[in-house]
PDB file of N, CA and C in Angstrom:
ATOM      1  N   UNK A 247     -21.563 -13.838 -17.425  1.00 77.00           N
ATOM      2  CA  UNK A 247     -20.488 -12.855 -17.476  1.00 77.00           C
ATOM      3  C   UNK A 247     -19.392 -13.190 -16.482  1.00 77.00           C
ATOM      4  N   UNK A 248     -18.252 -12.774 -16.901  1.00 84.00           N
ATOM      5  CA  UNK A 248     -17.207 -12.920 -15.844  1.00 84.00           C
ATOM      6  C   UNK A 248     -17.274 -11.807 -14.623  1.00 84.00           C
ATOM      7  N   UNK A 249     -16.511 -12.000 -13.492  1.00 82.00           N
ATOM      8  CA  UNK A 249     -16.728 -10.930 -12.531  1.00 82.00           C
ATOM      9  C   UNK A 249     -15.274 -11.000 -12.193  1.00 82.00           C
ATOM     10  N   UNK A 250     -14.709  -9.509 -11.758  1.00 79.00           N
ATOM     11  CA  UNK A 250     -13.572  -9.154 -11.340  1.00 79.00           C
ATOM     12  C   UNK A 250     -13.522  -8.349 -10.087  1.00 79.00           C
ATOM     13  N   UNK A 251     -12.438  -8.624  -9.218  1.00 80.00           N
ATOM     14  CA  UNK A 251     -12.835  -7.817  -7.877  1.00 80.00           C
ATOM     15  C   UNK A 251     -11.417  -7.332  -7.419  1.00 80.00           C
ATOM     16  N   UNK A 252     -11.341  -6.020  -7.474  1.00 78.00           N
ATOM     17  CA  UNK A 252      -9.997  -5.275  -6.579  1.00 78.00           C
ATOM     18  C   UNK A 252     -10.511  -5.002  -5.321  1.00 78.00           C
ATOM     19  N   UNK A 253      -9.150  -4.780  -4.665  1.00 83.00           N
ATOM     20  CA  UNK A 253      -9.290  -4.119  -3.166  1.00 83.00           C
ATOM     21  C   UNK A 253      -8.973  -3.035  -3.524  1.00 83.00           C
ATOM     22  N   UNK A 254      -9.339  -2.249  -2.963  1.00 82.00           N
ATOM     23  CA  UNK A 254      -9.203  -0.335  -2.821  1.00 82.00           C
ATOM     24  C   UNK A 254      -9.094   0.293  -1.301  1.00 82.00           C
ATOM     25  N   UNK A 255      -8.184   1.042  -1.187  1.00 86.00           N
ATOM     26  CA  UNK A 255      -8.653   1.982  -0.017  1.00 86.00           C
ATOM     27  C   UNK A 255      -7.787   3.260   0.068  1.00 86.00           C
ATOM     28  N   UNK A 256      -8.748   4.200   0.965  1.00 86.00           N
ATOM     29  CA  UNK A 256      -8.076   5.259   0.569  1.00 86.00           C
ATOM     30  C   UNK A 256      -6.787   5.720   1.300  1.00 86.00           C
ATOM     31  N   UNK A 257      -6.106   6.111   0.645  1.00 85.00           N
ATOM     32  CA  UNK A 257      -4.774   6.746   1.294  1.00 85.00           C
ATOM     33  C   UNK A 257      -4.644   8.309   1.381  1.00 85.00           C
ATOM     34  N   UNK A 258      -5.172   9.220   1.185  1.00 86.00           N
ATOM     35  CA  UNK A 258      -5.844  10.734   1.638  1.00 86.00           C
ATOM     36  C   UNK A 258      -7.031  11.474   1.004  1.00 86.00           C
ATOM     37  N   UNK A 259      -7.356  11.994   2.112  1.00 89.00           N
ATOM     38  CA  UNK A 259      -8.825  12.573   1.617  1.00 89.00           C
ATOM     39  C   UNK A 259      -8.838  13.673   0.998  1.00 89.00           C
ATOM     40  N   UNK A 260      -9.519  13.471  -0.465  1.00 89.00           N
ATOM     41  CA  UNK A 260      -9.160  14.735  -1.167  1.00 89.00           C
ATOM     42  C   UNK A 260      -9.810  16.351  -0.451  1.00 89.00           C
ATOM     43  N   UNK A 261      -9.337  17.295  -0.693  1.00 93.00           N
ATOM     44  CA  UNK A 261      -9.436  18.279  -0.190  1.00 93.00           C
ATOM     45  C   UNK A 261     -11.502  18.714  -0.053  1.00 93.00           C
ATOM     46  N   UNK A 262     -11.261  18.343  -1.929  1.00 95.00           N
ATOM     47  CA  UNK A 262     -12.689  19.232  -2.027  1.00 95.00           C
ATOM     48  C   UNK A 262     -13.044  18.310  -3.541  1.00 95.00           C
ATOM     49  N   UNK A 263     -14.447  17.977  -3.247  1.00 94.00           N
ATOM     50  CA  UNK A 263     -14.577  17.193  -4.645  1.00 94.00           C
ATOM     51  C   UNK A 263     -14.252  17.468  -5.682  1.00 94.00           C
ATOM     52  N   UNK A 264     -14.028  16.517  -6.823  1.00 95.00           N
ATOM     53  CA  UNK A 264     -14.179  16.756  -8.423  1.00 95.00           C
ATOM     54  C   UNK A 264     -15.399  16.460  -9.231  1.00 95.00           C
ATOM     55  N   UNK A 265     -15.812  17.019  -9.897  1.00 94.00           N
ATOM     56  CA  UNK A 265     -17.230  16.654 -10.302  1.00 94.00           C
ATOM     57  C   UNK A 265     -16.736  15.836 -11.550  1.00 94.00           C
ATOM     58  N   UNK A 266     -17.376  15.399 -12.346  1.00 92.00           N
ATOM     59  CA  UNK A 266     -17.807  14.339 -13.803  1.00 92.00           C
ATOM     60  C   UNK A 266     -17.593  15.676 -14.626  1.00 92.00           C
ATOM     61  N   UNK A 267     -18.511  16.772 -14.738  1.00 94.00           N
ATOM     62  CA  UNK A 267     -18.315  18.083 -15.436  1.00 94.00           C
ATOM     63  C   UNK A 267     -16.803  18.611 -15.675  1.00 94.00           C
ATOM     64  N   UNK A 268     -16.249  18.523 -13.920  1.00 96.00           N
ATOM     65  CA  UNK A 268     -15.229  19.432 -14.026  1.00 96.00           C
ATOM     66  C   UNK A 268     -13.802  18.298 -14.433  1.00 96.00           C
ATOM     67  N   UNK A 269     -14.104  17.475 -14.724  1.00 95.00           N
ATOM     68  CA  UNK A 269     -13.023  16.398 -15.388  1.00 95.00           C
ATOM     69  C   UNK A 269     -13.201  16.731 -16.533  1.00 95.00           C
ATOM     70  N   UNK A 270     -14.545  16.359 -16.977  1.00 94.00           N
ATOM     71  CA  UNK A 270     -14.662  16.605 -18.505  1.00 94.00           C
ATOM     72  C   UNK A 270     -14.089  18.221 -19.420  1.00 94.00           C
ATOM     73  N   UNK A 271     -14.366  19.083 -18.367  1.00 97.00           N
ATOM     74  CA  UNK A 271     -13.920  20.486 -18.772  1.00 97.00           C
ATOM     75  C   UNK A 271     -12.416  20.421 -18.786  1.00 97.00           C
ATOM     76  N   UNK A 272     -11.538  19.293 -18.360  1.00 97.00           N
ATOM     77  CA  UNK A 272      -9.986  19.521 -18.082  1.00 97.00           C
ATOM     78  C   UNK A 272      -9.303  19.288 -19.457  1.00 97.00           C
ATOM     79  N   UNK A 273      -8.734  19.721 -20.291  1.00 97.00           N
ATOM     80  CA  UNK A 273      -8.182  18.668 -21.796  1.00 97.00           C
ATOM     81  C   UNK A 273      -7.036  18.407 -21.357  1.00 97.00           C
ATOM     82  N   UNK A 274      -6.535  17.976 -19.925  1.00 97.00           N
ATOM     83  CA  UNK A 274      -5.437  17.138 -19.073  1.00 97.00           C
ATOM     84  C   UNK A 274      -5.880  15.784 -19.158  1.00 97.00           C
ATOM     85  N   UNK A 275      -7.345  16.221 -19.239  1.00 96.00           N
ATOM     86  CA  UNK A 275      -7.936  14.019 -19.122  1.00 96.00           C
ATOM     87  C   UNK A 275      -8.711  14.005 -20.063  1.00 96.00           C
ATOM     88  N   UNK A 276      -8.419  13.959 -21.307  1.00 95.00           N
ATOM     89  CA  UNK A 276      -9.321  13.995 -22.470  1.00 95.00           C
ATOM     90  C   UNK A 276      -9.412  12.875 -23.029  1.00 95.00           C
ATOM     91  N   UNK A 277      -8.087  11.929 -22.513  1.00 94.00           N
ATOM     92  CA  UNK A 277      -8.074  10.319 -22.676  1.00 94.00           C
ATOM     93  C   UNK A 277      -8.497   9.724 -21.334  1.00 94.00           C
ATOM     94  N   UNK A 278      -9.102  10.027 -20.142  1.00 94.00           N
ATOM     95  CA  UNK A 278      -9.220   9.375 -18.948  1.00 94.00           C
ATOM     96  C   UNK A 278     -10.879   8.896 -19.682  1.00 94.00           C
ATOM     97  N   UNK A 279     -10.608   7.253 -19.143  1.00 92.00           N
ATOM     98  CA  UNK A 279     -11.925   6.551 -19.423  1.00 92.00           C
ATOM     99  C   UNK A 279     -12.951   6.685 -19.092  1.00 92.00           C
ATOM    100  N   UNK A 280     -12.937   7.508 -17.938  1.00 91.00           N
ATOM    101  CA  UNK A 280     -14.258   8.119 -17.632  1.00 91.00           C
ATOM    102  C   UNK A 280     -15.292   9.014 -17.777  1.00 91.00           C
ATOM    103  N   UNK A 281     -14.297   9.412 -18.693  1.00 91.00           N
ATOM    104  CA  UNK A 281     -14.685  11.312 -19.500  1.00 91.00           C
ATOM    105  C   UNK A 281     -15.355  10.450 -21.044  1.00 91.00           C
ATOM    106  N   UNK A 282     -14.752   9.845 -21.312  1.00 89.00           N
ATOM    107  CA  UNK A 282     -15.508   9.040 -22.532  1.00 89.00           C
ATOM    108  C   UNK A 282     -16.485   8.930 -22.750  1.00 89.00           C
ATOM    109  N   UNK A 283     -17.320   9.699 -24.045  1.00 87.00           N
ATOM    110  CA  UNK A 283     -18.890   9.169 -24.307  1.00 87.00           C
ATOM    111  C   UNK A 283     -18.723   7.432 -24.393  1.00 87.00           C
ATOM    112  N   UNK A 284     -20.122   7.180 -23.338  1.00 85.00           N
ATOM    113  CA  UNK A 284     -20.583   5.887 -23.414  1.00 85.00           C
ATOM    114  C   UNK A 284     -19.954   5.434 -22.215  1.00 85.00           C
ATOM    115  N   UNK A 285     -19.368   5.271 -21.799  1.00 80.00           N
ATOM    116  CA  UNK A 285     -18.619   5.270 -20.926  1.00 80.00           C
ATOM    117  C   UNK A 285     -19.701   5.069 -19.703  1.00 80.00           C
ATOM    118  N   UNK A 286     -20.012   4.470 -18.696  1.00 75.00           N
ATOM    119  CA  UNK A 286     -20.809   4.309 -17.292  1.00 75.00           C
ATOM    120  C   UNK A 286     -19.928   4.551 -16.409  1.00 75.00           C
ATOM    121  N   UNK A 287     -20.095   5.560 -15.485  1.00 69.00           N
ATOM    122  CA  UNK A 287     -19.001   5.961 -14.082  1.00 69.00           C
ATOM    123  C   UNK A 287     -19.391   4.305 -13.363  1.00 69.00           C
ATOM    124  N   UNK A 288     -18.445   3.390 -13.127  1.00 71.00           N
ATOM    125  CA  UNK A 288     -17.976   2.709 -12.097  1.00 71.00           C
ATOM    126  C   UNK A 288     -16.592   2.460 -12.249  1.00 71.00           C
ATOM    127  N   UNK A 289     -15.964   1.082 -11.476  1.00 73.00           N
ATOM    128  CA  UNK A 289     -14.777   1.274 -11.400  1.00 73.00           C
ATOM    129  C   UNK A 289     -14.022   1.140 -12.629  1.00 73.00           C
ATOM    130  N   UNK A 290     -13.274   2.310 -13.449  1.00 83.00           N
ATOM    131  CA  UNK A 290     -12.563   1.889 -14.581  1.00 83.00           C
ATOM    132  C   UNK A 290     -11.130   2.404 -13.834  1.00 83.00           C
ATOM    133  N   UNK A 291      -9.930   1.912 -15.138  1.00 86.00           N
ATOM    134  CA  UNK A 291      -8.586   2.520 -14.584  1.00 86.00           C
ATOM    135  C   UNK A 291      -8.735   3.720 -14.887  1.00 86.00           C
ATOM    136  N   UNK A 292      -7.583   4.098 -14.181  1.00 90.00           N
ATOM    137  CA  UNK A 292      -6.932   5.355 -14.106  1.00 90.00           C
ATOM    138  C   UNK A 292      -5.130   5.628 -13.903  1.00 90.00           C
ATOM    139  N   UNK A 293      -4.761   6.454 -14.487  1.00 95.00           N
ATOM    140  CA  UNK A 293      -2.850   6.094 -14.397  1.00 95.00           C
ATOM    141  C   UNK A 293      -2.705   7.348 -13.448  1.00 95.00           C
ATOM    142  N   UNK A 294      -1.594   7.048 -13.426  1.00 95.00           N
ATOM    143  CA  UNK A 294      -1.193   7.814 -12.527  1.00 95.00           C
ATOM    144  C   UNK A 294      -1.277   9.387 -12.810  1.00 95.00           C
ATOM    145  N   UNK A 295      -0.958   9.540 -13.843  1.00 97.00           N
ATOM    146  CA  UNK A 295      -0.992  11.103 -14.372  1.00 97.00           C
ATOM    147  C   UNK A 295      -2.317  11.605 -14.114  1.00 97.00           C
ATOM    148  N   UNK A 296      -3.434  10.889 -14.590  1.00 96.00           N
ATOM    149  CA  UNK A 296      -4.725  10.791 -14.720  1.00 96.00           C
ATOM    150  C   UNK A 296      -4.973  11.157 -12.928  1.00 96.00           C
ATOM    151  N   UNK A 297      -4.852  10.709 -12.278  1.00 93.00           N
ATOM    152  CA  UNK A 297      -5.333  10.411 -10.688  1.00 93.00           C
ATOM    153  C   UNK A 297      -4.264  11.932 -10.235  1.00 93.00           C
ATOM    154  N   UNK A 298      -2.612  12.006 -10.550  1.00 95.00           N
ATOM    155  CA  UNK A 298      -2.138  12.980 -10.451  1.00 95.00           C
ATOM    156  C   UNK A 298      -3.030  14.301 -10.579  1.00 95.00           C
ATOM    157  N   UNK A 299      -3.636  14.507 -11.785  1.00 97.00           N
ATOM    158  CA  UNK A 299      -3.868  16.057 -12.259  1.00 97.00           C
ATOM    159  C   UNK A 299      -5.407  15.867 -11.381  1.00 97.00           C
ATOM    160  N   UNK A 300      -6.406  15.006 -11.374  1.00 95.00           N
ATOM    161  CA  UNK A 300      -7.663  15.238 -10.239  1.00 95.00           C
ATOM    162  C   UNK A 300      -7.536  15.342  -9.154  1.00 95.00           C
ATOM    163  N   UNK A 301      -6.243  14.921  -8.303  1.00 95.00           N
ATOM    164  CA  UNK A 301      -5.709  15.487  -6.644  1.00 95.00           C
ATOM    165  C   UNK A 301      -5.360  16.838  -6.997  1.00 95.00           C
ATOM    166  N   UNK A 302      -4.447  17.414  -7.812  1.00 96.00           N
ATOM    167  CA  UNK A 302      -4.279  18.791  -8.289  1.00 96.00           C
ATOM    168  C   UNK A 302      -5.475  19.341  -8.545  1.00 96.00           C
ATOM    169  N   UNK A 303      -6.465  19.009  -9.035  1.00 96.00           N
ATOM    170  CA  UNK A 303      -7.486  19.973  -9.388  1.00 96.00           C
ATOM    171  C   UNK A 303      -8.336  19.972  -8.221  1.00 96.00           C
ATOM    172  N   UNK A 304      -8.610  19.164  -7.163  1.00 96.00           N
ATOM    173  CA  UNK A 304      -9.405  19.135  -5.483  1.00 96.00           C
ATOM    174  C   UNK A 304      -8.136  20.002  -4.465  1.00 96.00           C
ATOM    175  N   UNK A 305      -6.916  19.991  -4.862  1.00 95.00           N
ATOM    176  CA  UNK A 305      -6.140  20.568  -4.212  1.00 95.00           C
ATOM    177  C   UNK A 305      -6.710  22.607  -4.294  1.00 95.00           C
ATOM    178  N   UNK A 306      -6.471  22.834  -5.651  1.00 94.00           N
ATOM    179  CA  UNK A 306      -7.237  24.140  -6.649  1.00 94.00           C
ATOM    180  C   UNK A 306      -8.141  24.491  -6.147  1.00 94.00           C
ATOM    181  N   UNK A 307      -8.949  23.697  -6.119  1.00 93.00           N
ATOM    182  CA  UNK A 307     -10.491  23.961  -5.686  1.00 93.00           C
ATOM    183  C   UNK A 307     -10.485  24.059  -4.477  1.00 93.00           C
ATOM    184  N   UNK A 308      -9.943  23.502  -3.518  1.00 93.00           N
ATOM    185  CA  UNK A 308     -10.261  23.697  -2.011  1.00 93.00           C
ATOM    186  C   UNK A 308      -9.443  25.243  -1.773  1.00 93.00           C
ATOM    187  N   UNK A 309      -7.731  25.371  -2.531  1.00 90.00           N
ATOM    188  CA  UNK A 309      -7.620  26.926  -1.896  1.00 90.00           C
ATOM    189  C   UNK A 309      -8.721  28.040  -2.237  1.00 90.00           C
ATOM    190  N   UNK A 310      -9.200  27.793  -3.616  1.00 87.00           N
ATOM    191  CA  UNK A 310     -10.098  28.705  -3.914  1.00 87.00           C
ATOM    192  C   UNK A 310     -11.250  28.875  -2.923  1.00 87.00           C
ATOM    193  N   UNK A 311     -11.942  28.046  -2.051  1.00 78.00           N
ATOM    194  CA  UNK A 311     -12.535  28.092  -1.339  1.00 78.00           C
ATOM    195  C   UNK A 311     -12.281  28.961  -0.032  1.00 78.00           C
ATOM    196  N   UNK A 312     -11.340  28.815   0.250  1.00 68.00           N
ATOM    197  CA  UNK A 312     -10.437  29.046   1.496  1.00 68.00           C
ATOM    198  C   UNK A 312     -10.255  30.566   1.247  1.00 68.00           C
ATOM    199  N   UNK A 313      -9.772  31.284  -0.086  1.00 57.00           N
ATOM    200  CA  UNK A 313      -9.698  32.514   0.085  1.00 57.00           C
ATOM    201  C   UNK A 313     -10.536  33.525  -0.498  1.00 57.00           C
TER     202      UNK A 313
END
C-alpha cells in the first residue's frame, strides 16, 4: 500500500467536545466524510465550512454548559 503523511497542529482548543453522534445528528455535515456509512474515523478531509460549523457547534455546547 502506499502511505501518506501530513503535519497537523493545533491552532485553538475547542471549547467543549463534539461527539461522532452529535456530527451525525447535524444535516450541516451530511456530506462531511466522516459522518459517512463505512467510513473509519481517522484522518479524512474536511473543508472549511465542514471544520467551520463543528467549532460552532463546541462553541454551543460549551455556553450551554456555562449557563
Amino acid at each position: 500500500p502506499r502511505w501518506s503523511m501530513v503535519d497537523i497542529r493545533a491552532v485553538e482548543e475547542l471549547p467543549a467536545p463534539v461527539t461522532l453522534r452529535e456530527m451525525k445528528d447535524n444535516p450541516n455535515l451530511d456530506d462531511m466524510a466522516v459522518t459517512q456509512r463505512g467510513q473509519r474515523v481517522s484522518v479524512l478531509p474536511v473543508t472549511k465550512d465542514e471544520w467551520d460549523e463543528v467549532v460552532g457547534m463546541a462553541k454551543q455546547k460549551a455556553r450551554g454548559r456555562k449557563g
